[in-house]
Amino acid sequence: MSVSVTCLRTFGRILVPFTLHRRRRNVYSTILQRYMASKIPTVSYPNKENTPPPEQLELDRWKTTMKSSMQEEGVSTVSNNKDEDAVAATRELIEMWRLLGKEVPEHITEEELKTIMECSSKSSKKKYLKFLYVKEKLKKAKQRKKEMKAVAKEEAKKAKLLETTEEDEQRNFLFLRLWDRNMNIAMGWKGAQAMQFGQPLVFDMAYDNYMNSKEMQNTVSQLLESEGWNRRNVDPFHIHFCNLKVDSAYHRELVKRYGEKWDKLLLTATEKSHVDLFPKDSIIYLTADSPNVMTTFKHDKIYVIGSFVDKNMQPGTSLAKAKRLNLATECLPLDKYLQWEIGTKNLTLDQMMRILLCLKNTGNWEEALKFVPRRKHTGYLEISQHSQELVNRLKKTKSFNSFPKVNAHRKCGLNEKI
Amino acid sequence: MLFCWSGIRSFPKLWKINPYLSLGPGHPSLFLLVDCGIRNQQRWFSLKTMSPQNTKATNLPIAKARYLRKGYGGSKKQVPSDSPHLFAAGAAKKRSQMNNPQSKDHALPPVRNTIQLPTKPLNSEEWDKLKEDFIGKANFEDLVSSRMAQCHSSVDVAKSLLAWVAAKNNGIVGYNLLVKYLHLCVVHKQTSEVIDVYEIMKARYKSLESGGYTLLIRGLIHSDRWKEALLLLEDIKKVMIPSKKNYGDCIEGALLHQDVTTAWNLYQELLGHDLIPMMETLKAFFDFGKDIKDDHYSNKLLDILLYLRSNRLYPGESFAHSIKTWFESIPGKQWKGQFTTIQESGRCSSCGKTIESIHLSPEEYEFLKGKIMRDVIDGGDQYKKTTPGELKRFENFVKSCPPFDIVIDGLNVAKMFPKARESQVLLDVVSQLAKQNLQLLVLGRKHMLTQRSRWRKDEMEKVQKQASCFFADDISEDDPFLLYATLNSGNHCKFITKDLMRDHKACLPDAKTQRLFFKWQQGHQLAIMSRSPGLTFERILRHDTVVQTTGDSWHVPYDEDRVERYSYEVPTKWLCLHRKT
């Protein structure tokens, strides 16, 4: 393979100058003709202050082609409508940005264009365009993969046909291949059990006002994922969607994503608040801002998770909610078990769900905190070995919890690392 | 990889074990070892883009070495000769350098895949050869042209590249290459080339994008066809609001060609879009004003100064010079300008006039008080920073107490000296202030009252005897209470904390209120510098740092070129203008 390539390359090296020369000569002659024929006012080239080198003439020649090609471009139809004008201008702008190699999508729909025009600032426009660009790229890659797969499948099929034409033997099976369906049915049974006897787990849906549409979409994706993890577990929770107002943003998005399955989900969706459904003293609101650290998973408590993706930095929102209703709060003991590196201690909803499921089944923190993203921490703290350090650390965190100035906290983390 | 990190991590230890490293001669091997480690480290990372950790790691030995030299050189204490006030320009930088002398940003030059850029125009064969030698994923033409744009290669070299590309492509050059070429032309001020490219772009493309327009505008304003730059500005407006740079360029172009009306109209339009004009633009008006003897124009310039005042903007050094020259060029008025500083008493060192006081007017004061209560403490959700019960308790407490002279942020003060016991520090400060017969308020959190090794009960009781105290819940924030208690006590009341309160300033809804808050803060915040012997505070400002006039005098604070000013600091240098009578 490599041999052939080098071969080609040397070939090319010989060929290129010839072809180029010839082509250029052609080009120049056509250019000259065009140049004579065109009626554009010729721009006089002022002489450079430095004496023009002999190839100067050649250097400027490309300009004439560039200019003369105007004649071939179609003249744009001028629209009188101002709105339409703006739309067209935006479209052209995006096209020019694409020519410049900026991250903008190739194709754009009318609605997307409208969204862009509604963006208030240039940076928000660019941000949205980049989002569309990445989306388009992913879609294309997926499409390509799909095609490749189809081709491979086709070939495999052909090969198989060639190989096993006559020996189509009959074999004995115990089961028909209906695994997926059986799995679903089994999960449905378990879900029904959980609805009757399972431990409640509440998702608090009272955050619609704190999120923009993108965060809302992310939230619902995470809710879907959490529900999926719960469904597959040996001993699922009985999920409650509390404060879920019909026709709120949450509700619309959930119904859109689940489709007709929404009404058959084995969970409780209610407009009521969790304080109305359960006794107040058994509710524990989970929030990373809580001063209290969760030590063990209690099977008689009702844990509440706020379904809230916060990209706009509104710290303390969920803690404020719990404070208002006078509920107990807890946070995961991330600092106690993990050597935290970067990122917020807010975990995604599905991570929370998996951690809680694991705790519920095993009660082992190390096992459960496997679901914390690996990039956020450098490793587990060895508790037996550094027990002394742990005691000190606990003391420290305790005193710092009551004095949550970020500086102090960060400093403490640094000290320990060295 | 892992090995490498562990090696780096143990560096400080190495140095600590051998504190006499810089003195003792018998450790060449150790140096060698360190050196190897670093080089190794760099090799690891040269494959990737530079990560911040890497720079930290490689800088560490250098920094430590500097630290050691300093430490054993004798003078360890750095006492600033003339201490700037808390909000003086450059003060924060000085403070950070004092606190950790080893931290100094050494920006390593980023590693790029290098192409040797040609220095003179090449012909097609040479370009072909260069392209063949080039290994890399990126598009060769793109990469070369952007490198040229970065390094400001000569126009001719770029032109030869375009000629080569055009020859390959039927005489067509892509838009991106054209824009980069245009950039070079603009940088080298080759106006005729700019016009050529402008013609080409007009011919080939119906409309351009913002980057191309910006470059064209910038290039065209120097030519006779500068009016077309205004048309390009109109084209930008169709899609988005032009940037302040676009406006600035157009204004400069108009001024260059003596079209004052257009320049002012553009300036008005710029302000109308809520853009903050660039200082260069404003400077251009002043520079141009020297040759115009026209009352209307001078009034407009005075309007610019008032604009600077109301937005609390400060001109740069060269702009200050322009202002000075313009004032001095006004015929018949005999303005005299001088660069000066303001004395601590709030008098101008040059003319002796008193600068405006830092204190807010009564209306402003009431306004700010309301805003702090509504936006910082309450903020739409009382539970976020406190609880309604606590708020009520606090309001009753403030009402029942006489106005205070000094409000102390207990936790901030107590934690200031990490080696001393917290309650001890707090008691020291409180008792020293109490001796001066001041009415004190100490704000803190409830956990301060529980007996612990660092919070002694007896000392806290002494504190409570000498000052009124308010303890918030442990999960409430105490700073907002501090702000409100100070504001409620009146204009004479000051507060003690080293916290710069930027997060609370950010809670305020608009820039105007934030500026008001900052002005109040400058006049009322005391920051402790040292505890013994006797409390010393950072200097507090008496005068307001803002452009101001008394009719026959102007005082303009300005930023020096070499001083880095943070956003919460104010300049210390002034331009004093007064009329000779």
Coordinates of C-alpha atoms in Angstrom, one line a residue, chain A residues 19-285:
Chain A
T19 CA -0.3 20.5 -16.0
L20 CA -0.2 23.6 -14.0
H21 CA 1.7 25.5 -16.6
R22 CA -0.6 24.5 -19.3
R23 CA -3.7 25.3 -17.3
R24 CA -2.4 28.6 -16.3
R25 CA -1.7 29.6 -19.7
N26 CA -5.2 28.7 -20.7
V27 CA -6.6 30.6 -17.8
Y28 CA -4.7 33.7 -18.6
S29 CA -5.8 33.8 -22.1
T30 CA -9.4 33.5 -21.1
I31 CA -8.9 36.1 -18.5
L32 CA -7.5 38.5 -21.0
Q33 CA -10.4 38.0 -23.3
R34 CA -12.9 38.5 -20.5
Y35 CA -11.1 41.5 -19.3
M36 CA -11.3 43.1 -22.7
A37 CA -15.0 42.3 -23.0
S38 CA -16.1 43.3 -19.6
K39 CA -17.5 46.7 -19.1
I40 CA -16.5 47.3 -15.6
P41 CA -14.6 50.5 -15.1
T42 CA -11.0 49.5 -14.7
V43 CA -9.5 50.5 -11.5
S44 CA -6.1 52.1 -12.0
Y45 CA -3.4 50.3 -10.0
P46 CA -1.3 52.9 -8.3
N47 CA 2.3 52.1 -8.4
K48 CA 3.8 50.8 -5.2
E49 CA 6.3 52.9 -3.6
N50 CA 8.9 50.1 -3.8
T51 CA 10.0 49.4 -7.3
P52 CA 7.7 46.6 -8.6
P53 CA 9.6 43.4 -9.1
P54 CA 9.2 41.6 -12.4
E55 CA 6.6 39.1 -11.0
Q56 CA 4.5 42.0 -9.6
L57 CA 2.4 41.9 -12.7
E58 CA 1.7 38.3 -12.3
L59 CA 0.9 38.8 -8.6
D60 CA -2.0 41.1 -9.4
R61 CA -3.5 39.1 -12.2
W62 CA -5.8 37.1 -10.0
K63 CA -7.7 40.2 -9.2
T64 CA -9.0 40.6 -12.7
T65 CA -10.5 37.2 -12.8
M66 CA -12.1 37.7 -9.4
K67 CA -13.6 41.0 -10.6
S68 CA -14.7 39.9 -14.0
S69 CA -16.5 36.8 -12.7
M70 CA -19.1 39.2 -11.4
Q71 CA -20.7 39.3 -14.7
E72 CA -21.8 35.7 -14.4
E73 CA -23.3 36.0 -10.9
G74 CA -27.1 36.4 -11.0
V75 CA -28.4 39.7 -10.0
S76 CA -30.4 39.4 -6.8
T77 CA -34.0 40.2 -6.7
V78 CA -34.6 43.1 -4.4
S79 CA -37.4 42.5 -2.0
N80 CA -39.3 45.4 -0.7
N81 CA -40.5 43.8 2.5
K82 CA -38.2 44.8 5.3
D83 CA -38.7 41.7 7.4
E84 CA -37.9 39.4 4.5
D85 CA -34.9 41.5 3.8
A86 CA -33.6 41.0 7.3
V87 CA -34.2 37.2 7.0
A88 CA -32.3 37.1 3.8
A89 CA -29.5 39.2 5.1
T90 CA -29.1 36.9 8.1
R91 CA -29.1 33.9 5.9
E92 CA -26.3 35.5 3.8
L93 CA -24.4 36.4 6.9
I94 CA -24.4 32.8 8.0
E95 CA -23.4 31.6 4.6
M96 CA -20.4 34.0 4.6
W97 CA -19.5 32.9 8.1
R98 CA -19.4 29.4 6.8
L99 CA -17.1 30.4 4.0
L100 CA -14.9 31.9 6.6
G101 CA -14.7 28.5 8.3
K102 CA -16.7 29.6 11.4
E103 CA -18.8 27.1 13.2
V104 CA -22.1 27.5 11.6
P105 CA -24.5 25.0 10.2
E106 CA -24.7 24.3 6.5
H107 CA -28.5 24.0 6.3
I108 CA -30.8 26.0 8.4
T109 CA -34.6 26.0 8.7
E110 CA -36.9 28.9 8.9
E111 CA -37.7 28.4 12.5
E112 CA -34.0 28.2 13.4
L113 CA -33.4 31.4 11.5
K114 CA -36.2 33.1 13.4
T115 CA -34.7 32.0 16.7
I116 CA -31.4 33.4 15.6
M117 CA -33.0 36.7 14.7
E118 CA -34.6 36.8 18.1
C119 CA -31.3 36.4 19.9
S120 CA -30.5 39.7 21.5
S121 CA -26.8 39.8 21.2
K122 CA -24.1 38.8 18.7
S123 CA -22.6 36.3 21.1
S124 CA -25.9 34.6 21.8
K125 CA -26.3 34.3 18.0
K126 CA -22.9 32.7 17.7
K127 CA -23.6 30.4 20.5
Y128 CA -26.8 29.2 19.0
L129 CA -25.2 28.8 15.6
K130 CA -22.5 26.7 17.1
F131 CA -25.1 24.5 18.8
L132 CA -26.8 24.0 15.5
Y133 CA -23.4 23.3 13.8
V134 CA -22.5 20.6 16.3
K135 CA -25.9 19.1 16.0
E136 CA -25.7 19.0 12.3
K137 CA -22.3 17.4 12.5
L138 CA -23.4 14.7 14.8
K139 CA -26.4 14.0 12.7
K140 CA -24.2 13.6 9.6
A141 CA -21.8 11.3 11.4
K142 CA -24.7 9.2 12.5
Q143 CA -26.1 9.0 9.0
R144 CA -22.8 8.0 7.6
K145 CA -22.4 5.3 10.2
K146 CA -25.8 4.0 9.5
E147 CA -25.1 3.8 5.8
M148 CA -21.8 1.9 6.4
K149 CA -23.6 -0.5 8.7
A150 CA -26.2 -1.1 6.1
V151 CA -23.6 -1.9 3.5
A152 CA -21.8 -4.2 5.9
K153 CA -25.0 -6.0 6.7
E154 CA -25.8 -6.4 3.0
E155 CA -22.4 -7.9 2.4
A156 CA -22.6 -10.2 5.4
K157 CA -26.0 -11.4 4.1
K158 CA -24.6 -12.1 0.7
A159 CA -21.7 -14.0 2.2
K160 CA -24.0 -16.0 4.3
L161 CA -26.2 -16.8 1.4
L162 CA -23.2 -18.1 -0.5
E163 CA -22.0 -20.2 2.4
T164 CA -25.2 -21.8 3.7
T165 CA -27.5 -22.3 0.9
E166 CA -28.4 -25.9 1.3
E167 CA -27.6 -26.8 4.9
D168 CA -30.6 -25.0 6.5
E169 CA -30.8 -27.4 9.3
Q170 CA -33.6 -27.5 11.9
R171 CA -32.5 -27.0 15.5
N172 CA -34.1 -27.4 18.8
F173 CA -34.8 -24.4 21.0
L174 CA -36.3 -24.0 24.3
F175 CA -37.4 -20.4 23.9
L176 CA -38.5 -18.2 21.1
R177 CA -36.4 -15.0 20.8
L178 CA -38.8 -12.7 22.5
W179 CA -36.3 -11.4 25.1
D180 CA -37.0 -7.7 24.9
R181 CA -40.7 -8.2 25.3
N182 CA -40.3 -10.5 28.2
M183 CA -37.9 -8.1 29.9
N184 CA -40.4 -5.3 29.5
I185 CA -43.1 -7.4 31.0
A186 CA -41.0 -8.4 33.9
M187 CA -40.0 -4.8 34.6
G188 CA -43.6 -3.9 34.4
W189 CA -44.4 -6.4 37.1
K190 CA -41.7 -5.1 39.3
G191 CA -42.8 -1.6 38.7
A192 CA -46.3 -2.5 39.8
Q193 CA -44.9 -4.1 42.9
A194 CA -43.0 -0.9 43.6
M195 CA -46.1 1.1 43.2
Q196 CA -47.7 -0.9 45.9
F197 CA -44.9 -1.5 48.4
G198 CA -41.9 0.4 47.2
Q199 CA -40.1 3.2 49.0
P200 CA -41.2 6.5 47.7
L201 CA -38.7 8.7 45.9
V202 CA -39.8 12.2 45.1
F203 CA -38.8 14.5 42.2
D204 CA -39.8 18.0 43.1
M205 CA -41.0 19.8 39.9
A206 CA -41.3 23.3 41.3
Y207 CA -38.4 24.8 39.4
D208 CA -40.0 25.7 36.1
N209 CA -39.5 29.4 36.8
Y210 CA -35.8 29.0 37.5
M211 CA -34.9 27.4 34.2
N212 CA -34.7 28.5 30.6
S213 CA -36.0 26.2 27.8
K214 CA -32.6 24.5 27.3
E215 CA -32.1 23.7 30.9
M216 CA -35.7 22.4 31.0
Q217 CA -35.0 20.0 28.1
N218 CA -31.8 18.8 29.9
T219 CA -33.8 18.2 33.0
V220 CA -36.4 16.2 31.3
S221 CA -33.7 14.1 29.6
Q222 CA -32.2 13.4 32.9
L223 CA -35.6 12.5 34.3
L224 CA -36.2 10.0 31.5
E225 CA -32.8 8.5 32.2
S226 CA -33.4 8.2 35.9
E227 CA -36.8 6.6 35.3
G228 CA -35.1 4.1 33.1
W229 CA -32.4 3.2 35.6
N230 CA -35.1 2.7 38.3
R231 CA -37.2 0.5 36.1
R232 CA -34.3 -1.9 35.5
N233 CA -33.3 -2.2 39.1
V234 CA -34.0 -5.3 41.2
D235 CA -35.9 -3.3 43.8
P236 CA -37.2 -0.1 42.2
F237 CA -38.3 3.0 44.1
H238 CA -41.9 4.2 43.8
I239 CA -41.2 7.4 41.9
H240 CA -43.4 10.5 42.6
F241 CA -43.4 13.5 40.3
C242 CA -44.6 16.1 42.8
N243 CA -45.7 19.7 42.0
L244 CA -46.1 18.7 38.4
K245 CA -48.7 21.1 37.1
V246 CA -50.6 20.0 34.0
D247 CA -49.5 22.2 31.1
S248 CA -46.4 23.4 32.8
A249 CA -43.2 23.3 30.8
Y250 CA -42.2 20.1 32.6
H251 CA -45.5 18.4 31.7
R252 CA -45.4 19.4 28.1
E253 CA -41.8 18.3 27.6
L254 CA -42.4 15.0 29.4
V255 CA -45.5 14.2 27.4
K256 CA -43.7 15.1 24.2
R257 CA -40.8 12.8 25.0
Y258 CA -42.7 9.8 26.4
G259 CA -45.5 10.0 23.9
E260 CA -48.4 7.7 24.5
K261 CA -46.3 5.8 27.1
W262 CA -46.8 8.7 29.5
D263 CA -50.1 7.4 30.7
K264 CA -48.8 3.9 31.2
L265 CA -45.8 4.8 33.3
L266 CA -45.6 3.0 36.6
L267 CA -45.1 6.1 38.7
T268 CA -47.1 8.7 40.5
A269 CA -47.4 12.1 38.9
T270 CA -49.3 14.6 41.0
E271 CA -50.0 18.3 41.2
K272 CA -49.8 18.0 45.0
S273 CA -46.7 18.9 46.9
H274 CA -44.6 16.2 48.7
V275 CA -45.5 17.8 52.0
D276 CA -49.1 17.0 51.4
L277 CA -48.5 13.4 50.5
F278 CA -46.1 12.4 53.2
P279 CA -45.5 13.3 56.9
K280 CA -43.2 16.2 57.1
D281 CA -40.7 14.6 59.5
S282 CA -40.0 11.7 57.3
I283 CA -39.0 13.8 54.3
I284 CA -35.4 14.5 53.6
Y285 CA -34.6 17.1 50.9

